[in-house]
Coordinates of C-alpha atoms in Angstrom, one line a residue:
M246 CA 84.5 77.3 14.2
M247 CA 81.6 78.7 16.2
K248 CA 81.9 82.0 15.0
K249 CA 82.5 81.1 11.5
T250 CA 79.5 79.1 11.5
L251 CA 77.3 81.5 13.2
K252 CA 78.7 84.1 10.9
Y253 CA 77.9 82.2 7.4
I254 CA 74.1 81.5 9.3
A255 CA 73.5 85.1 9.8
G256 CA 74.1 85.6 6.4
S257 CA 71.8 83.1 5.3
L258 CA 69.1 84.3 7.2
A259 CA 69.8 88.3 5.8
A260 CA 69.4 87.0 2.7
V261 CA 66.6 85.5 3.3
M262 CA 64.9 88.4 4.9
L263 CA 66.2 90.9 2.6
A264 CA 64.1 89.1 -0.5
G265 CA 61.8 91.8 -1.3
C266 CA 60.9 95.4 -1.3
N267 CA 58.7 95.4 1.9
D268 CA 60.8 92.8 3.6
L269 CA 61.0 92.0 7.3
N270 CA 64.0 94.3 8.1
T271 CA 62.6 97.2 6.4
L272 CA 59.2 99.3 6.5
P273 CA 57.8 100.7 3.0
M274 CA 59.5 104.3 4.0
G275 CA 62.9 102.9 4.4
E276 CA 62.7 102.9 8.2
Y277 CA 63.9 99.8 10.1
Y278 CA 61.6 97.5 12.1
T279 CA 62.4 97.0 15.4
D280 CA 62.2 93.4 17.0
D281 CA 59.1 93.7 18.0
Q282 CA 57.5 95.1 14.7
R283 CA 59.3 92.2 12.8
K284 CA 57.6 89.8 15.0
D285 CA 54.3 91.5 14.7
A286 CA 54.9 91.5 11.1
I287 CA 55.8 87.5 11.0
E288 CA 52.7 86.9 13.3
E289 CA 50.8 88.5 10.3
N290 CA 52.5 87.1 7.6
P291 CA 53.7 83.7 8.7
D292 CA 54.9 82.7 5.2
A293 CA 57.4 85.4 5.2
I294 CA 59.8 83.2 7.1
E295 CA 59.2 80.1 5.1
G296 CA 62.8 80.3 3.7
V297 CA 64.1 80.7 7.2
M298 CA 62.6 77.2 7.9
A299 CA 64.0 75.6 4.8
A300 CA 67.2 77.0 5.8
V301 CA 67.5 74.4 8.8
Y302 CA 66.8 71.5 6.7
A303 CA 69.0 72.6 3.9
N304 CA 71.9 72.1 6.5
F305 CA 71.4 68.6 6.6
Y306 CA 72.9 68.4 3.3
A307 CA 75.0 71.4 2.4
F308 CA 78.0 71.4 0.1
E309 CA 81.9 72.2 1.1
K310 CA 80.1 74.9 3.9
N311 CA 82.7 73.8 6.9
I312 CA 85.9 73.4 4.7
D313 CA 86.6 75.2 1.4
D314 CA 87.4 72.8 -1.6
F315 CA 86.9 69.6 0.6
L316 CA 84.6 67.4 -1.7
A317 CA 83.6 65.0 1.0
D318 CA 82.2 67.9 2.9
F319 CA 78.2 67.2 2.0
G320 CA 76.4 67.4 5.2
Y321 CA 75.1 64.8 7.5
P322 CA 75.3 62.0 4.6
A323 CA 79.1 62.3 4.9
T324 CA 78.9 62.1 8.4
M325 CA 76.8 58.6 7.8
L326 CA 79.5 57.5 5.6
S327 CA 82.1 58.5 8.2
L328 CA 80.6 56.8 11.3
D329 CA 79.9 53.5 9.5
N330 CA 83.6 53.4 8.4
R331 CA 84.7 53.4 11.9
S332 CA 82.4 50.5 12.6
Q333 CA 82.8 46.9 12.5
D334 CA 80.0 46.1 10.1
M335 CA 81.1 48.0 7.1
S336 CA 84.4 47.4 5.6
M337 CA 86.2 49.7 2.6
M338 CA 88.6 48.9 0.2
M339 CA 91.1 51.8 0.5
N340 CA 91.9 52.8 -2.9
Y341 CA 91.0 56.7 -3.3
G342 CA 91.2 58.3 0.1
W343 CA 88.1 59.3 0.8
F344 CA 86.9 58.5 4.6
E345 CA 89.8 56.2 4.9
T346 CA 91.2 58.1 8.1
S347 CA 87.6 57.0 9.2
E348 CA 88.3 53.3 8.8
L349 CA 91.7 53.7 9.9
Y350 CA 91.0 55.8 13.4
T351 CA 93.5 58.2 12.3
D352 CA 90.6 60.8 12.2
N353 CA 90.6 61.2 15.9
T354 CA 92.6 64.4 15.9
P355 CA 91.5 67.7 16.4
T356 CA 92.6 68.5 12.9
N357 CA 91.0 66.0 10.9
Q358 CA 88.9 67.3 8.2
E359 CA 85.8 64.8 8.6
L360 CA 85.9 65.5 12.0
T361 CA 85.6 69.0 11.6
C362 CA 82.8 68.6 9.0
T363 CA 81.0 66.4 11.5
W364 CA 81.0 69.0 14.4
G365 CA 80.2 71.9 12.0
T366 CA 77.3 70.2 10.2
L367 CA 75.8 69.3 13.4
Y368 CA 75.9 73.0 15.0
R369 CA 75.1 74.5 12.0
V370 CA 71.6 72.7 12.6
V371 CA 71.9 74.3 16.1
Y372 CA 72.6 77.5 15.0
S373 CA 69.9 77.6 11.9
S374 CA 67.3 76.5 14.4
N375 CA 67.9 78.9 16.9
D376 CA 67.7 81.5 14.4
L377 CA 64.3 80.3 13.6
L378 CA 63.5 80.4 17.2
K379 CA 64.7 84.0 18.1
I380 CA 62.7 85.7 15.3
L381 CA 59.3 83.7 16.3
P382 CA 57.2 85.5 18.4
A383 CA 57.0 83.7 22.2
D384 CA 53.4 83.8 22.7
T385 CA 52.3 83.4 19.2
E386 CA 49.3 81.1 18.7
N387 CA 49.3 80.9 14.7
A388 CA 49.6 77.4 13.7
T389 CA 52.1 77.7 11.3
L390 CA 54.1 79.3 13.2
L391 CA 54.1 77.0 16.1
C392 CA 54.4 74.0 13.4
Y393 CA 57.9 75.9 12.6
K394 CA 58.7 76.1 16.2
A395 CA 58.0 72.8 16.8
Q396 CA 60.3 71.5 13.9
A397 CA 63.3 73.9 15.1
L398 CA 63.2 72.5 18.5
S399 CA 63.2 69.0 17.1
A400 CA 65.7 69.5 14.6
R401 CA 68.3 71.1 17.5
A402 CA 67.2 68.3 19.6
W403 CA 68.3 65.7 17.0
A404 CA 71.8 67.7 16.3
Y405 CA 72.8 67.7 20.2
H406 CA 71.8 64.3 20.3
M407 CA 74.1 63.2 17.9
L408 CA 77.0 65.5 19.3
V409 CA 76.5 64.1 22.7
Q410 CA 76.8 60.8 21.1
L411 CA 79.9 61.1 19.5
F412 CA 82.1 63.7 21.5
A413 CA 81.2 62.6 25.0
T414 CA 81.1 59.4 27.4
P415 CA 77.7 57.4 27.0
Y416 CA 75.1 58.8 29.4
S417 CA 74.9 55.1 30.7
V418 CA 78.6 55.3 31.7
N419 CA 78.7 58.7 33.1
P420 CA 76.0 61.3 33.1
Q421 CA 78.3 63.9 34.7
A422 CA 81.2 63.6 31.9
P423 CA 82.0 66.5 30.0
G424 CA 79.5 66.7 27.1
V425 CA 79.4 69.6 24.6
P426 CA 78.5 73.2 24.4
V427 CA 74.8 73.8 24.9
I428 CA 73.9 77.0 22.6
T429 CA 70.5 77.8 22.1
D430 CA 68.4 81.0 20.8
L431 CA 68.5 82.0 24.5
N432 CA 72.3 82.4 25.4
E433 CA 73.7 82.2 21.4
D434 CA 74.9 85.9 21.6
E435 CA 76.6 85.5 24.8
A436 CA 78.1 82.5 23.6
V437 CA 79.5 84.1 20.4
A438 CA 81.1 87.1 22.7
N439 CA 82.3 85.3 25.4
G440 CA 82.2 81.1 24.3
T441 CA 80.7 78.4 26.1
P442 CA 81.8 75.9 28.4
R443 CA 81.1 72.2 27.6
G444 CA 78.1 71.2 29.8
T445 CA 77.9 67.8 31.3
V446 CA 76.3 64.7 29.3
A447 CA 73.3 65.0 31.7
Q448 CA 72.8 69.2 30.9
V449 CA 73.0 68.0 27.1
Y450 CA 70.5 65.6 27.5
T451 CA 68.3 67.8 29.7
Q452 CA 68.4 70.4 26.6
I453 CA 67.3 67.3 24.3
M454 CA 64.5 66.3 26.2
S455 CA 63.3 69.9 27.1
D456 CA 63.0 70.7 23.4
L457 CA 61.5 67.4 22.3
D458 CA 59.1 67.7 25.1
E459 CA 58.0 71.2 24.0
A460 CA 58.0 70.2 20.4
I461 CA 55.7 67.0 21.2
D462 CA 53.6 69.5 23.3
I463 CA 52.9 72.0 20.3
F464 CA 52.4 69.0 17.6
D465 CA 49.6 67.8 20.2
M466 CA 47.7 70.9 19.5
G467 CA 47.2 69.9 15.9
V468 CA 49.2 72.3 14.5
Y469 CA 50.8 69.8 11.7
T470 CA 47.8 69.8 9.6
S471 CA 49.1 68.0 6.8
R472 CA 52.7 66.5 5.7
F473 CA 55.0 68.6 3.5
D474 CA 57.1 66.2 2.4
K475 CA 59.3 63.4 4.4
R476 CA 62.5 66.2 4.8
F477 CA 60.2 67.8 7.4
I478 CA 60.0 66.7 11.0
D479 CA 56.2 65.7 11.7
P480 CA 54.7 64.6 15.0
A481 CA 55.6 60.9 14.4
V482 CA 59.5 62.1 13.7
A483 CA 59.4 63.7 17.0
H484 CA 58.5 61.0 18.9
G485 CA 60.6 58.7 17.2
L486 CA 63.7 61.1 18.1
R487 CA 62.5 61.1 21.7
A488 CA 62.4 57.1 21.5
R489 CA 66.1 57.5 20.6
A490 CA 67.0 60.0 23.5
N491 CA 65.3 58.0 26.0
L492 CA 66.9 54.6 24.7
C493 CA 70.3 56.2 25.2
Q494 CA 69.4 57.4 28.8
G495 CA 68.1 53.5 29.6
L496 CA 64.4 55.0 30.0
Y497 CA 63.0 51.6 28.3
T498 CA 59.6 52.3 29.3
E499 CA 59.4 55.7 27.9
A500 CA 61.3 54.7 24.9
A501 CA 59.0 52.2 24.1
D502 CA 55.8 54.3 24.4
D503 CA 57.3 56.9 21.8
A504 CA 58.3 54.2 19.6
S505 CA 54.7 53.1 19.7
M506 CA 53.3 56.5 19.2
A507 CA 55.6 56.9 16.3
L508 CA 54.2 54.1 14.5
Q509 CA 50.4 55.3 15.5
L510 CA 51.2 58.6 14.0
T511 CA 53.0 58.1 11.1
D512 CA 51.6 57.7 7.3
G513 CA 54.5 55.4 6.6
A514 CA 54.4 51.4 7.1
N515 CA 56.9 48.8 7.1
C516 CA 58.3 47.4 3.8
G517 CA 57.7 43.7 2.8
V518 CA 59.8 41.3 1.1
N519 CA 58.2 42.5 -2.4
V520 CA 60.1 45.7 -1.8
V521 CA 63.4 44.9 -0.3
N522 CA 64.0 41.6 -2.0
K523 CA 65.7 44.1 -4.6
P524 CA 68.0 47.2 -4.2
A525 CA 65.8 50.0 -2.5
F526 CA 66.1 52.6 0.0
N527 CA 66.5 55.6 -2.6
S528 CA 63.3 57.3 -2.6
F529 CA 60.9 58.9 -0.5
T530 CA 57.9 57.4 -2.0
Q531 CA 59.4 54.1 -0.2
S532 CA 56.4 53.6 2.5
D533 CA 59.0 52.6 5.5
F534 CA 60.8 56.2 5.1
M535 CA 59.5 58.5 8.0
W536 CA 62.1 61.0 7.8
G537 CA 64.9 61.6 5.4
I538 CA 67.3 63.9 3.2
H539 CA 66.0 65.1 -0.3
I540 CA 68.7 65.9 -2.5
S541 CA 67.8 67.5 -6.0
E542 CA 69.6 66.9 -9.3
Q543 CA 70.6 70.4 -8.9
D544 CA 72.0 70.1 -5.4
A545 CA 73.8 66.5 -6.1
H546 CA 77.6 66.9 -7.1
G547 CA 77.8 63.6 -8.6
L548 CA 80.5 61.4 -7.1
Y549 CA 80.8 63.4 -4.1
T550 CA 77.2 62.3 -2.6
F551 CA 76.0 59.6 -0.8
A552 CA 75.1 57.1 -3.6
G553 CA 78.6 58.3 -5.5
M554 CA 80.3 56.8 -2.5
M555 CA 78.1 54.1 -0.9
G556 CA 76.5 52.4 -4.2
S557 CA 77.6 49.8 -6.0
L558 CA 75.1 50.4 -8.6
T559 CA 75.7 54.3 -9.0
Y560 CA 78.8 55.4 -10.7
G561 CA 81.1 56.5 -8.1
Y562 CA 83.9 55.6 -6.3
A563 CA 83.3 51.9 -5.9
Y564 CA 84.0 51.4 -9.7
A565 CA 87.7 52.7 -8.8
G566 CA 88.0 50.1 -6.6
Q567 CA 86.5 51.7 -3.4
W568 CA 83.6 49.2 -2.7
R569 CA 82.0 49.2 0.5
C570 CA 81.5 45.8 2.1
I571 CA 79.6 44.2 4.5
N572 CA 81.6 42.2 7.4
A573 CA 82.0 38.8 6.3
K574 CA 81.5 37.3 9.7
L575 CA 78.1 39.6 10.2
W576 CA 77.0 38.5 6.5
D577 CA 77.6 34.6 7.6
M578 CA 75.1 35.1 10.6
I579 CA 72.3 36.3 8.5
P580 CA 70.1 33.1 8.1
E581 CA 69.5 31.8 4.4
G582 CA 65.9 32.4 4.5
D583 CA 66.3 36.2 5.5
V584 CA 65.7 38.4 2.4
R585 CA 68.2 40.8 3.8
K586 CA 71.3 38.3 3.0
G587 CA 70.9 39.6 -0.5
W588 CA 71.4 43.3 0.4
W589 CA 74.9 42.4 -0.5
Q590 CA 77.0 40.2 -2.8
G591 CA 77.0 36.5 -1.6
N592 CA 80.5 35.1 -1.4
E593 CA 80.0 32.3 -4.1
P594 CA 79.4 32.3 -7.6
D595 CA 75.8 32.3 -9.0
P596 CA 74.8 28.9 -9.6
D597 CA 72.2 30.1 -12.2
W598 CA 75.1 31.3 -14.2
L599 CA 77.5 28.9 -16.2
D600 CA 80.9 29.1 -16.9
E601 CA 80.1 29.4 -20.4
E602 CA 77.4 32.1 -20.1
K603 CA 79.8 34.5 -18.4
P604 CA 81.5 37.0 -20.5
D605 CA 84.6 36.4 -18.8
N606 CA 85.4 33.1 -16.9
S607 CA 87.6 34.8 -14.5
I608 CA 84.8 37.0 -13.4
Y609 CA 82.5 35.8 -10.8
V610 CA 79.0 36.4 -10.8
Y611 CA 77.7 36.7 -6.9
K612 CA 74.2 35.8 -5.8
S613 CA 72.4 38.7 -4.5
N614 CA 69.1 40.5 -4.8
V615 CA 70.2 42.1 -8.2
D616 CA 68.9 39.0 -9.4
N617 CA 65.3 40.4 -9.0
Y618 CA 66.2 43.7 -10.0
T619 CA 65.2 45.2 -13.4
P620 CA 66.2 48.9 -13.5
D621 CA 64.7 51.8 -15.2
G622 CA 66.3 52.3 -18.6
Y623 CA 67.9 48.4 -18.4
D624 CA 67.6 47.0 -21.8
P625 CA 69.6 43.8 -21.9
S626 CA 69.6 43.9 -25.7
V627 CA 71.3 47.2 -26.1
A628 CA 74.6 48.0 -24.9
P629 CA 76.2 48.8 -22.4
Y630 CA 74.3 46.0 -21.0
A631 CA 73.9 43.3 -23.6
P632 CA 73.3 40.5 -23.2
Y633 CA 74.1 40.4 -19.3
G634 CA 72.1 40.9 -16.4
V635 CA 72.9 43.1 -13.3
G636 CA 74.6 40.8 -11.6
V637 CA 77.0 39.9 -14.6
I638 CA 77.4 43.9 -14.9
L639 CA 78.8 44.0 -11.4
G640 CA 81.2 40.9 -12.1
L641 CA 82.4 43.2 -15.1
L642 CA 83.1 45.8 -12.8
D643 CA 85.0 43.4 -10.6
C644 CA 82.2 43.9 -7.6
P645 CA 84.0 41.7 -4.9
P646 CA 81.9 39.4 -2.6
Y647 CA 80.0 41.1 0.5
A648 CA 79.7 44.3 -1.4
V649 CA 76.6 46.3 -1.0
V650 CA 73.5 46.3 -3.2
K651 CA 71.0 47.6 -0.9
F652 CA 70.7 51.1 -2.1
A653 CA 69.3 51.2 -5.6
P654 CA 70.7 54.4 -7.6
Y655 CA 68.9 57.4 -8.5
Q656 CA 65.3 56.8 -10.1
D657 CA 66.7 53.1 -10.5
Y658 CA 68.8 54.0 -13.3
L659 CA 71.9 51.7 -13.1
I660 CA 75.2 53.3 -13.0
N661 CA 74.1 56.8 -13.3
S662 CA 76.3 59.2 -11.9
T663 CA 73.7 61.8 -10.9
G664 CA 73.8 60.6 -7.3
A665 CA 70.3 62.5 -6.2
T666 CA 68.8 59.3 -4.2
D667 CA 66.9 60.4 -1.1
I668 CA 68.6 59.3 2.3
P669 CA 66.7 57.5 5.3
L670 CA 67.3 59.4 8.6
M671 CA 64.3 57.5 10.3
R672 CA 62.5 54.5 9.0
T673 CA 59.4 52.4 10.8
E674 CA 61.5 49.4 11.3
E675 CA 63.9 51.2 13.4
M676 CA 60.8 52.0 15.6
E677 CA 60.0 48.6 15.8
L678 CA 63.4 47.3 16.8
I679 CA 63.4 50.0 19.5
I680 CA 60.3 48.8 21.0
A681 CA 61.6 45.3 20.8
E682 CA 65.1 46.2 22.5
C683 CA 62.9 47.8 25.5
Q684 CA 61.0 44.7 25.8
A685 CA 64.3 42.9 26.0
H686 CA 65.2 44.9 28.9
T687 CA 61.8 44.4 30.9
D688 CA 60.4 40.9 29.5
W689 CA 62.7 39.5 27.0
Q690 CA 60.5 36.5 26.1
T691 CA 57.9 39.3 24.8
A692 CA 61.0 40.5 22.9
K693 CA 61.3 37.3 21.2
T694 CA 57.9 37.3 20.0
T695 CA 58.1 40.6 18.8
V696 CA 61.5 39.8 16.8
E697 CA 60.0 36.5 15.4
N698 CA 56.8 38.6 14.3
F699 CA 58.6 41.2 12.5
V700 CA 61.3 38.8 10.4
N701 CA 58.8 36.4 9.7
T702 CA 56.0 39.3 8.4
Y703 CA 58.5 41.6 6.5
R704 CA 62.1 39.8 6.1
W705 CA 61.4 36.1 5.9
T706 CA 61.5 33.9 2.9
G707 CA 62.4 30.7 4.0
D708 CA 60.3 27.3 4.0
T709 CA 60.1 27.1 7.8
P710 CA 59.4 30.0 10.0
Y711 CA 62.2 31.7 11.4
V712 CA 62.7 31.4 14.9
C713 CA 64.4 33.8 17.4
P714 CA 67.8 31.7 19.0
A715 CA 67.6 33.7 22.0
T716 CA 67.2 31.7 25.4
S717 CA 68.3 34.4 27.8
Q718 CA 68.1 37.9 28.4
D719 CA 71.4 38.7 27.4
E720 CA 71.0 36.6 24.3
M721 CA 67.7 38.6 23.5
L722 CA 69.3 41.8 23.7
D723 CA 72.2 40.6 21.4
E724 CA 69.7 39.3 19.0
V725 CA 68.0 42.9 18.9
W726 CA 71.6 44.3 18.2
F727 CA 71.9 41.9 15.5
Q728 CA 68.8 42.5 14.0
R729 CA 69.6 46.4 14.2
R730 CA 73.1 45.7 12.3
I731 CA 71.6 44.1 9.6
E732 CA 68.6 46.1 8.9
L733 CA 70.0 49.6 9.4
W734 CA 73.5 49.1 7.8
G735 CA 74.8 51.6 5.9
E736 CA 72.2 54.3 7.6
G737 CA 74.6 55.5 10.2
F738 CA 73.4 53.7 13.3
S739 CA 76.3 51.1 13.5
Y740 CA 79.0 52.8 15.2
T741 CA 76.9 55.0 17.8
D742 CA 75.0 51.7 18.6
C743 CA 78.5 50.3 19.8
L744 CA 79.0 53.3 21.7
R745 CA 75.4 53.1 23.4
L746 CA 75.5 49.6 24.0
Q747 CA 79.1 49.7 25.4
K748 CA 80.2 47.1 22.4
G749 CA 84.0 46.7 21.4
I750 CA 84.7 47.4 18.0
D751 CA 86.0 43.8 16.8
R752 CA 86.8 43.3 13.3
R753 CA 88.8 40.2 13.2
G754 CA 87.9 37.7 10.5
G755 CA 85.7 40.3 8.9
G756 CA 87.3 41.2 5.3
F757 CA 88.9 44.3 6.4
P758 CA 92.2 45.4 4.9
A759 CA 94.9 44.3 6.9
E760 CA 95.6 47.7 8.2
A761 CA 92.0 48.2 9.4
V762 CA 91.6 44.8 11.5
F763 CA 91.2 46.0 15.0
N764 CA 89.9 44.8 18.3
I765 CA 89.2 47.9 20.4
A766 CA 87.8 47.4 23.8
A767 CA 84.4 49.2 24.8
N768 CA 84.6 52.9 26.2
A769 CA 88.5 52.9 24.8
P770 CA 89.6 56.7 24.7
I771 CA 90.1 56.2 20.8
L772 CA 86.3 55.8 20.4
L773 CA 85.6 59.1 21.4
F774 CA 85.9 62.3 19.1
P775 CA 88.3 64.7 20.0
I776 CA 86.7 68.6 20.1
P777 CA 88.0 70.1 16.5
N778 CA 90.8 72.8 17.0
A779 CA 88.4 75.0 15.0
E780 CA 86.4 75.3 18.0
M781 CA 88.8 75.0 20.5
E782 CA 90.2 78.2 19.3
G783 CA 87.0 79.9 18.5
N784 CA 85.4 79.1 21.6
H785 CA 87.5 80.7 24.6
A786 CA 85.6 78.9 27.5
I787 CA 87.2 75.3 26.3
T788 CA 90.6 74.8 27.2
A789 CA 93.2 72.0 26.4
A790 CA 92.3 70.9 29.9
N791 CA 89.0 70.1 28.6
Q792 CA 90.0 68.0 25.7
N793 CA 88.9 64.6 25.5
P794 CA 91.5 62.3 26.0
S795 CA 93.3 60.8 22.9
G796 CA 94.0 57.3 22.1
E797 CA 95.8 54.7 20.0
V798 CA 95.1 51.4 18.2
M799 CA 97.3 48.9 16.7
A800 CA 96.2 46.6 13.6
I801 CA 96.1 43.0 14.5
V802 CA 98.4 40.8 12.3
G803 CA 98.7 37.4 11.7
A804 CA 96.5 34.1 12.6
D805 CA 94.6 36.5 15.2
A806 CA 93.6 38.8 12.5
E807 CA 91.7 35.8 11.3
A808 CA 89.9 34.5 14.6
D809 CA 86.4 35.2 15.4
P810 CA 85.3 38.1 16.8
Y811 CA 83.7 38.1 20.3
W812 CA 80.2 38.7 18.9
Y813 CA 80.4 36.0 16.0
K814 CA 77.9 33.2 16.4
A815 CA 77.3 30.8 13.9
R816 CA 73.7 30.4 13.0
N817 CA 73.1 28.8 9.7

């Protein structure tokens, strides 16, 4: 896997560098540049490597670059879906096969395709970042090149942070446990030739923090003069990434400081009720997006996109029966006055629709935020919509209770098949909740005020203000976790939060398929991904003795399957 990915990245880089007559490999008379000459040329013309910078971000969303003809290989958005399927917060009806192994925990084999794609996608970001760093002059003072360097360091840190969370024991459990191979621009050639052993978890975090510290120091020099677009890592995002890494290491003061700085530096702002009281989260134009993945119409692959796999409002696998739903117990915990309760279909028919008004009395119309939604191109007087509202259209498609309607379709065009929605990787609301979590560790009553202010200001529609129910530090920590579970649902955080917080995966009573009802203890071996076979075969420094332990899980049957999970608390 290591050699295959490096070979691909090297080929991509060569293609970029060879684009043109007087390129960065050859002099006008046909002689080859030396490394020093090439770096001098880059120093004089920084725009020459803009394509190499773009390649770093292209690897966040790349189609079938890890496994040929595997349609669920579409970069990090596929990983987000896979991770949320492993969680206790998202259930998926299993009718079509895609991502079912994640929901069933049969993906914890070294040969699993989704697992292989996750590893490959993240290391492709590492390798493309390394390639950029290797061609930059070490002593450059050019602002453009320094800006590229800070972004490459940040992207590499992000990738390693994801890898160490998924393939290693949490830092809070054992920082000396085996981590993942640490490959940088300085040791990459040696790694390809002889392999690289797994560094410890602490060593991986040392690399992550070193990269982010250097990136932030560079950004502090003022080299990022304008926002290109939200695909690119800016100073605010770098602080947000360091806040995440600090949080995982239990450095709560530092994490809060970084999250606060991210909010100060960002050009974004939290979205209020008027934005999130209908399907949203599909465009960089949304103010709370700090960082994300942009997918063009040309790069979208129809059904095989985040929107095609996730969205109830996009033409995709949901309409073939593979609906994605919130855990019924988690939805039940959301107060009626919280606008986020409408991010999913309700569990009772909408009282605004009388039986005689529905197109078919056997079809329920569930209450949700689609009641406030008028998509572009939607005309209730014209087929295929006439004469129904969006909620009834979902009913005609057999949309079940608890199905997600959080994510709007591409360009808000109902039931389109393009799938080219922008995907959030970091939002301002996440930073707010990092601050609250850090406060809960140091002064839980301050955290309570922070959460109350956030919910009442941005998410509350009730007649009386929201009051946080926590009465102790432990309850406050659980309340912040609850807020993260609903605010960041579907954005790839639920599973890694359980790993970080050492929470078990308890799906009892949540509406999961019978064969996927599990109650898995915190830190159980099955929660840890194995190193993929492709890496084991290609990296001679990792042997079978270095592989993660395997684990098994059995579905819960009978009355126990409907028992309340350990985290459930009746709230309404």
